[in-house]
Amino acid sequence: MERELPKVQEEVKNLLKKTEMEIEALGDERQTIGHLRIFLSRIAMRFYRLTTSALNSTYHEIDSSFFSGQDRSGSSIRLRAQNRQKRKVVKSEVEVDSEAEVLERKVKEVYYNSRGKELPGNYNHILLSELFFIQSSRWYQIPENHLNSIYKVIVGFMESGLRYIIHDERIFSDLLEIILASLQTSQKNAEELNRLWQDKKQQPITYNHYYTDNMQKSRQSTTRQMIRKAIDGAKQEWGSRFHISNNQVDAEKLLASLQSRITVDMDKQACSEALAGLNAYYKVALKTFVDNVCRQVIERHLLRILPEIFYPETVAILSNGELERIAGEQPSHLDGGVTEQNLTNPDRDREKYADPSGEKMKALVWNGKNSVELVETHKPKVIEDRDVILKVTGSTICGSDLYLYHGAVIQLQKGDILGHEFCGRVDSVGPGIKNLKPGDRVVASFQIACGDCMYCQRKLSSQCERTNTNKVENAMYGGRTAGMFGYSHFTGRFAGGQAEYARVPFGDVNLLPLPDDVPDEKGLYLSDVLATSWNCVVDTGVKEGDIVAIWGAGPIGQMCAEMSFTQGAKRVIVIDGVETINFTDLPRGETVTSKLKEMEYGGPDIALEYAAGEYTKGYGYKLELALGLETDTSEIVNKMITSVRSYGRCGITGVHVGFTNHFNIGALMERGIRLIGNGQAPVYLYWKDLLKKIQDGSLDSSNMLSHRVDISEMDTLYEKFNARADNLQKVFVQTRFSDPRAPGTPELTSWK
């Protein structure tokens, strides 16, 4: 025991030290987008220094422990050293063949095959060209193999460097994917090798002193060898005494002896001259080619760009969604989540999320700022006990979908399926679903509630604590809100319903059966717009005799006006619908506030808004948004506060994200204004009562329905809706599973 205790203590110390290093490597908790960007920028700066040191061969100036190691293949981590070693190998591989007999035979064969107008026993430049082209035919493949070899060395170095800096396996994998993608692009761009190869295939250029010097040396060497051979033969005629006197007889005797031994074979002489020319030119061309490959191809396209593949500027241009995907601290069921939250498109992981039948469906996905695309993706499958798969029979577009379209909502990723309002027929159910069966007509709540947490028990479904574990949202808002269909990773990463099929988690809670007397064209809007409008009116407290001003004359603004009258409002003024103020066309010096006070003494009692990000922004706000100094504007809220009479009430329902500047808190306090954040409407609290109102005729949701389109034109619908074209209000989007059009509803519109 005494002998083992010191060993155990040492192991514990080492384990603690390792754990401390891993915790230190994780850095501070990354609660906001700013924290994520700083975290990745620090990693990028270290990586930049590492690659710069590798290229400059300054291995001991920074992270010397890294450069003393080896990569996964056991090779040195020192990039320049490996590059120089491989360059020596390449040069040796492209040296001219040195076996004399084989080479002479090749030269003679080419000599005879290339004869033209020249006299026998002579050669022209064609022979040299032919010999050079044959001998250098391997030049392209060898450097190409060398490029691939250097590329593997670079990949090994980048992977080792990244792993040295990052210990989180997920972040390492995501960043390595970015780096390898950039490297592959650089490798594809290395077209210099093709250009060098084409230059090499041109006629040999021999007018340079390197070539002439080498030719002169070759000829001198050949002549010397011939004379030496002749002298060695002449010695035999002179016996053991080889002495030449100054008399004419000895000189003539020596000359005759040498001439008999120097017999010129014209063909052999021509081949010898050609071989000498080849050797002379080949050395020059080889040196030039190897140097150009190393400098113009490897240095320019593979090595020089390494520090800029992942450095702070790379992080600066990453979108918020990319930052969250790469560096966000991942939510999980252990964080309190009770359903799969990584399903924005079944094709993200077909084996895990796609229906095993392989059936495809049409779906609308976000494809970047101001861009959506109708794609074919896989049908989702039941993955949890309380899942329901719907055949979507109706969906729509909402004003808040335009915030996604414009890229105003953070953590949206390309390929995410959009749409948070939809209805349909049950296709399949998980084993935990007891209240629904295949074929039932249902409408889906736009929010996803678990049905069991404290808020769900109070029917405040929009504040469910267990279906959205996004830490950025939690940190920004000081608490959790429910997951939402098709509304970015910020709200739980769920695929939306602008598709032919949709997965609904906790289907027993988030689906409301539709009776036969309520067609899809009316029941669909229980999903969001009716509950949201009703919540805005009742939560802000519209009562008998109130004067109500509504910002936003879209479908929700229209329904808010109708519902305000049902609650006893005396007058409704819509800033841009029932009785309107066109805020874009006011005379100079006149504002929405002054106009409202002119229309009603002291201003309205209540201000409601559902315009948010779609409301006009002043230049100052636009500048601050562009610079990242705020994520949303206070412009519309300030107008509401200054427009209502003292002790008036302002209800905010439009989607606002993050932080704002220039908020008029003084007016709010001094005039006793009640500012109410209506929140996302708790659909579960209202939708059964609203369904009854539709059935008894006291609420007609078809009043706002203006168009019917097919899902195949959903991408065009976004463009039209964004441009406020064709008097679009609320739209019913049909699919191949939709029922025939209900009487009294709009005919199908097509823009094809």
Coordinates of C-alpha atoms in Angstrom, one line a residue, residues 142-384:
I142 CA 6.3 13.2 -61.8
P143 CA 5.6 16.8 -60.7
E144 CA 1.9 16.0 -60.5
N145 CA 2.7 13.1 -58.2
H146 CA 5.0 15.5 -56.3
L147 CA 2.2 18.0 -55.9
N148 CA -0.1 15.3 -54.5
S149 CA 2.7 14.3 -52.2
I150 CA 3.2 17.9 -51.0
Y151 CA -0.6 18.3 -50.6
K152 CA -0.7 15.3 -48.3
V153 CA 2.2 16.7 -46.3
I154 CA 0.3 20.0 -46.0
V155 CA -2.9 18.3 -45.0
G156 CA -1.0 16.3 -42.3
F157 CA 0.6 19.5 -41.1
M158 CA -2.7 21.5 -41.0
E159 CA -4.5 18.6 -39.2
S160 CA -1.7 18.3 -36.7
G161 CA -1.5 22.0 -36.1
L162 CA -5.3 22.3 -35.6
R163 CA -5.3 19.3 -33.2
Y164 CA -2.5 20.9 -31.3
I165 CA -4.6 24.0 -30.7
I166 CA -8.1 22.5 -30.4
H167 CA -9.1 19.7 -28.1
D168 CA -12.9 19.8 -28.7
E169 CA -13.4 17.0 -31.3
R170 CA -16.5 18.6 -32.9
I171 CA -14.9 22.0 -33.3
F172 CA -11.8 20.4 -34.7
S173 CA -13.8 18.4 -37.3
D174 CA -15.8 21.5 -38.4
L175 CA -12.7 23.7 -38.8
L176 CA -10.8 21.0 -40.5
E177 CA -13.6 20.7 -43.0
I178 CA -13.3 24.4 -43.8
I179 CA -9.5 24.2 -44.1
L180 CA -9.6 21.2 -46.3
A181 CA -12.2 22.8 -48.6
S182 CA -10.0 25.8 -49.0
L183 CA -6.9 23.6 -49.7
Q184 CA -8.8 21.6 -52.3
T185 CA -9.8 24.9 -54.0
S186 CA -6.2 26.0 -54.0
Q187 CA -5.1 22.7 -55.4
K188 CA -7.6 22.9 -58.2
N189 CA -6.4 26.5 -58.9
A190 CA -2.8 25.3 -59.3
E191 CA -3.1 25.5 -63.1
E192 CA 0.5 26.7 -63.4
L193 CA 1.7 23.2 -63.9
N194 CA -0.4 22.8 -67.1
R195 CA 1.0 26.1 -68.4
L196 CA 4.6 25.0 -67.6
W197 CA 3.9 21.8 -69.3
Q198 CA 2.6 23.5 -72.4
D199 CA 5.7 25.8 -72.5
K200 CA 7.9 22.8 -72.2
K201 CA 6.3 21.2 -75.2
Q202 CA 7.4 24.1 -77.4
Q203 CA 10.5 24.0 -79.6
P204 CA 13.7 23.9 -77.4
I205 CA 15.3 27.3 -77.0
T206 CA 19.1 26.9 -77.2
Y207 CA 20.2 30.5 -77.4
N208 CA 21.4 30.9 -73.9
H209 CA 24.9 30.7 -72.4
Y210 CA 24.0 27.7 -70.2
Y211 CA 23.4 25.6 -73.3
T212 CA 26.4 26.8 -75.2
D213 CA 28.7 26.4 -72.2
N214 CA 27.5 22.8 -71.7
M215 CA 27.8 22.1 -75.4
Q216 CA 31.4 23.4 -75.5
K217 CA 32.3 21.3 -72.5
S218 CA 30.7 18.2 -74.1
R219 CA 32.6 18.7 -77.4
Q220 CA 35.9 19.2 -75.6
S221 CA 35.4 16.1 -73.6
T222 CA 34.5 14.1 -76.7
T223 CA 37.5 15.3 -78.6
R224 CA 39.8 14.6 -75.7
Q225 CA 38.5 11.0 -75.4
M226 CA 39.0 10.4 -79.1
I227 CA 42.6 11.8 -79.0
R228 CA 43.4 9.8 -75.9
K229 CA 42.1 6.6 -77.5
A230 CA 44.1 7.2 -80.6
I231 CA 47.3 7.9 -78.6
D232 CA 46.9 4.8 -76.6
G233 CA 46.7 2.8 -79.9
A234 CA 49.6 4.6 -81.4
K235 CA 51.9 3.6 -78.5
Q236 CA 51.8 0.0 -79.8
E237 CA 53.6 1.0 -83.1
W238 CA 56.3 2.8 -81.2
G239 CA 57.1 -0.1 -79.1
S240 CA 58.1 0.5 -75.5
R241 CA 59.6 3.8 -76.5
F242 CA 57.1 6.6 -77.2
H243 CA 59.1 9.7 -78.0
I244 CA 58.6 12.3 -80.7
S245 CA 61.5 14.5 -81.8
N246 CA 61.2 17.7 -83.6
N247 CA 62.1 16.3 -87.0
Q248 CA 59.6 16.1 -89.8
V249 CA 59.7 12.3 -90.0
D250 CA 58.5 11.7 -86.4
A251 CA 55.8 14.2 -86.8
E252 CA 54.5 12.7 -90.0
K253 CA 54.7 9.2 -88.5
L254 CA 52.6 10.3 -85.4
L255 CA 50.0 12.0 -87.6
A256 CA 49.6 8.9 -89.8
S257 CA 49.3 6.7 -86.8
L258 CA 46.6 8.9 -85.2
Q259 CA 44.6 9.4 -88.5
S260 CA 44.3 5.6 -89.0
R261 CA 42.7 5.4 -85.6
I262 CA 40.3 8.4 -85.9
T263 CA 37.8 7.3 -88.4
V264 CA 34.6 9.3 -88.3
D265 CA 31.3 7.4 -88.7
M266 CA 29.0 10.3 -89.9
D267 CA 25.8 8.7 -88.5
K268 CA 27.5 8.0 -85.2
Q269 CA 29.0 11.5 -85.1
A270 CA 25.5 13.0 -85.7
C271 CA 24.0 10.9 -83.0
S272 CA 26.8 11.8 -80.6
E273 CA 26.3 15.5 -81.4
A274 CA 22.6 15.1 -80.8
L275 CA 23.2 13.3 -77.5
A276 CA 25.6 16.0 -76.4
G277 CA 22.9 18.6 -77.4
L278 CA 20.3 16.7 -75.4
N279 CA 22.5 16.5 -72.3
A280 CA 23.3 20.2 -72.6
Y281 CA 19.8 21.4 -73.1
Y282 CA 18.2 18.9 -70.7
K283 CA 20.2 20.2 -67.8
V284 CA 19.1 23.7 -68.5
A285 CA 15.4 22.8 -69.1
L286 CA 15.3 20.5 -66.1
K287 CA 16.7 23.1 -63.7
T288 CA 14.2 25.7 -65.0
F289 CA 11.2 23.4 -64.9
V290 CA 11.9 22.1 -61.4
D291 CA 12.5 25.6 -60.1
N292 CA 9.3 26.9 -61.8
V293 CA 7.2 24.0 -60.4
C294 CA 8.5 24.6 -56.9
R295 CA 8.1 28.4 -57.1
Q296 CA 5.2 29.1 -59.3
V297 CA 3.0 26.1 -58.4
I298 CA 3.9 24.8 -55.0
E299 CA 4.9 28.1 -53.4
R300 CA 2.3 30.3 -55.0
H301 CA -0.7 28.0 -54.8
L302 CA -0.1 25.6 -52.0
L303 CA 2.3 27.1 -49.4
R304 CA 2.0 30.8 -49.6
I305 CA -1.7 30.8 -49.0
L306 CA -1.6 28.6 -45.9
P307 CA -1.6 31.4 -43.3
E308 CA -4.7 32.9 -44.9
I309 CA -6.7 29.7 -45.1
F310 CA -7.9 30.1 -41.5
Y311 CA -7.0 33.4 -39.7
P312 CA -8.9 36.1 -37.9
E313 CA -10.3 37.6 -41.2
T314 CA -11.8 34.2 -42.0
V315 CA -13.7 34.3 -38.7
A316 CA -14.9 37.9 -39.3
I317 CA -16.8 36.8 -42.5
L318 CA -18.5 33.8 -40.9
S319 CA -22.2 34.2 -40.5
N320 CA -23.9 33.9 -37.1
G321 CA -25.3 30.6 -38.1
E322 CA -21.8 29.3 -39.1
L323 CA -20.4 30.6 -35.8
E324 CA -23.1 28.8 -33.8
R325 CA -22.6 25.6 -35.8
I326 CA -18.9 25.5 -35.4
A327 CA -18.2 27.0 -31.9
G328 CA -21.6 26.9 -30.2
E329 CA -21.8 24.8 -27.1
Q330 CA -24.1 22.0 -28.2
P331 CA -27.4 21.5 -26.5
S332 CA -28.5 18.0 -25.7
H333 CA -31.1 16.1 -23.8
L334 CA -28.8 16.4 -20.8
D335 CA -29.4 20.2 -20.9
G336 CA -33.1 19.6 -20.2
G337 CA -34.1 18.9 -23.8
V338 CA -36.6 16.1 -24.2
T339 CA -36.7 15.8 -28.0
E340 CA -34.3 15.6 -31.0
Q341 CA -33.4 19.1 -31.9
N342 CA -31.1 18.7 -34.9
L343 CA -33.6 18.0 -37.7
T344 CA -33.8 21.0 -39.9
N345 CA -33.7 18.7 -43.0
P346 CA -33.8 14.9 -43.1
D347 CA -31.0 14.9 -45.6
R348 CA -28.6 16.2 -42.8
D349 CA -28.4 12.6 -41.7
R350 CA -30.5 10.3 -43.9
E351 CA -29.7 7.2 -41.9
K352 CA -31.0 8.8 -38.7
Y353 CA -33.8 11.0 -39.9
A354 CA -35.1 9.9 -43.3
D355 CA -37.9 7.4 -43.9
P356 CA -36.4 4.0 -44.8
S357 CA -38.7 3.7 -47.8
G358 CA -36.5 6.3 -49.5
E359 CA -39.6 8.4 -50.5
K360 CA -38.7 11.9 -51.6
M361 CA -40.7 15.1 -51.0
K362 CA -40.7 18.7 -52.2
A363 CA -39.6 21.2 -49.6
L364 CA -38.6 24.9 -49.5
V365 CA -35.2 25.6 -48.0
W366 CA -33.3 28.8 -47.1
N367 CA -30.4 29.2 -49.5
G368 CA -28.8 32.4 -48.3
K369 CA -29.8 36.0 -47.8
N370 CA -32.8 36.9 -50.0
S371 CA -32.7 33.4 -51.5
V372 CA -35.0 30.3 -51.1
E373 CA -35.1 27.2 -53.2
L374 CA -37.6 24.4 -53.7
V375 CA -35.7 21.2 -53.5
E376 CA -36.3 17.5 -53.4
T377 CA -35.3 15.9 -50.0
H378 CA -36.2 12.8 -48.1
K379 CA -39.4 12.2 -46.2
P380 CA -38.9 12.3 -42.4
K381 CA -39.5 9.3 -40.3
V382 CA -40.8 8.7 -36.7
I383 CA -37.7 8.8 -34.5
E384 CA -39.3 9.2 -31.0

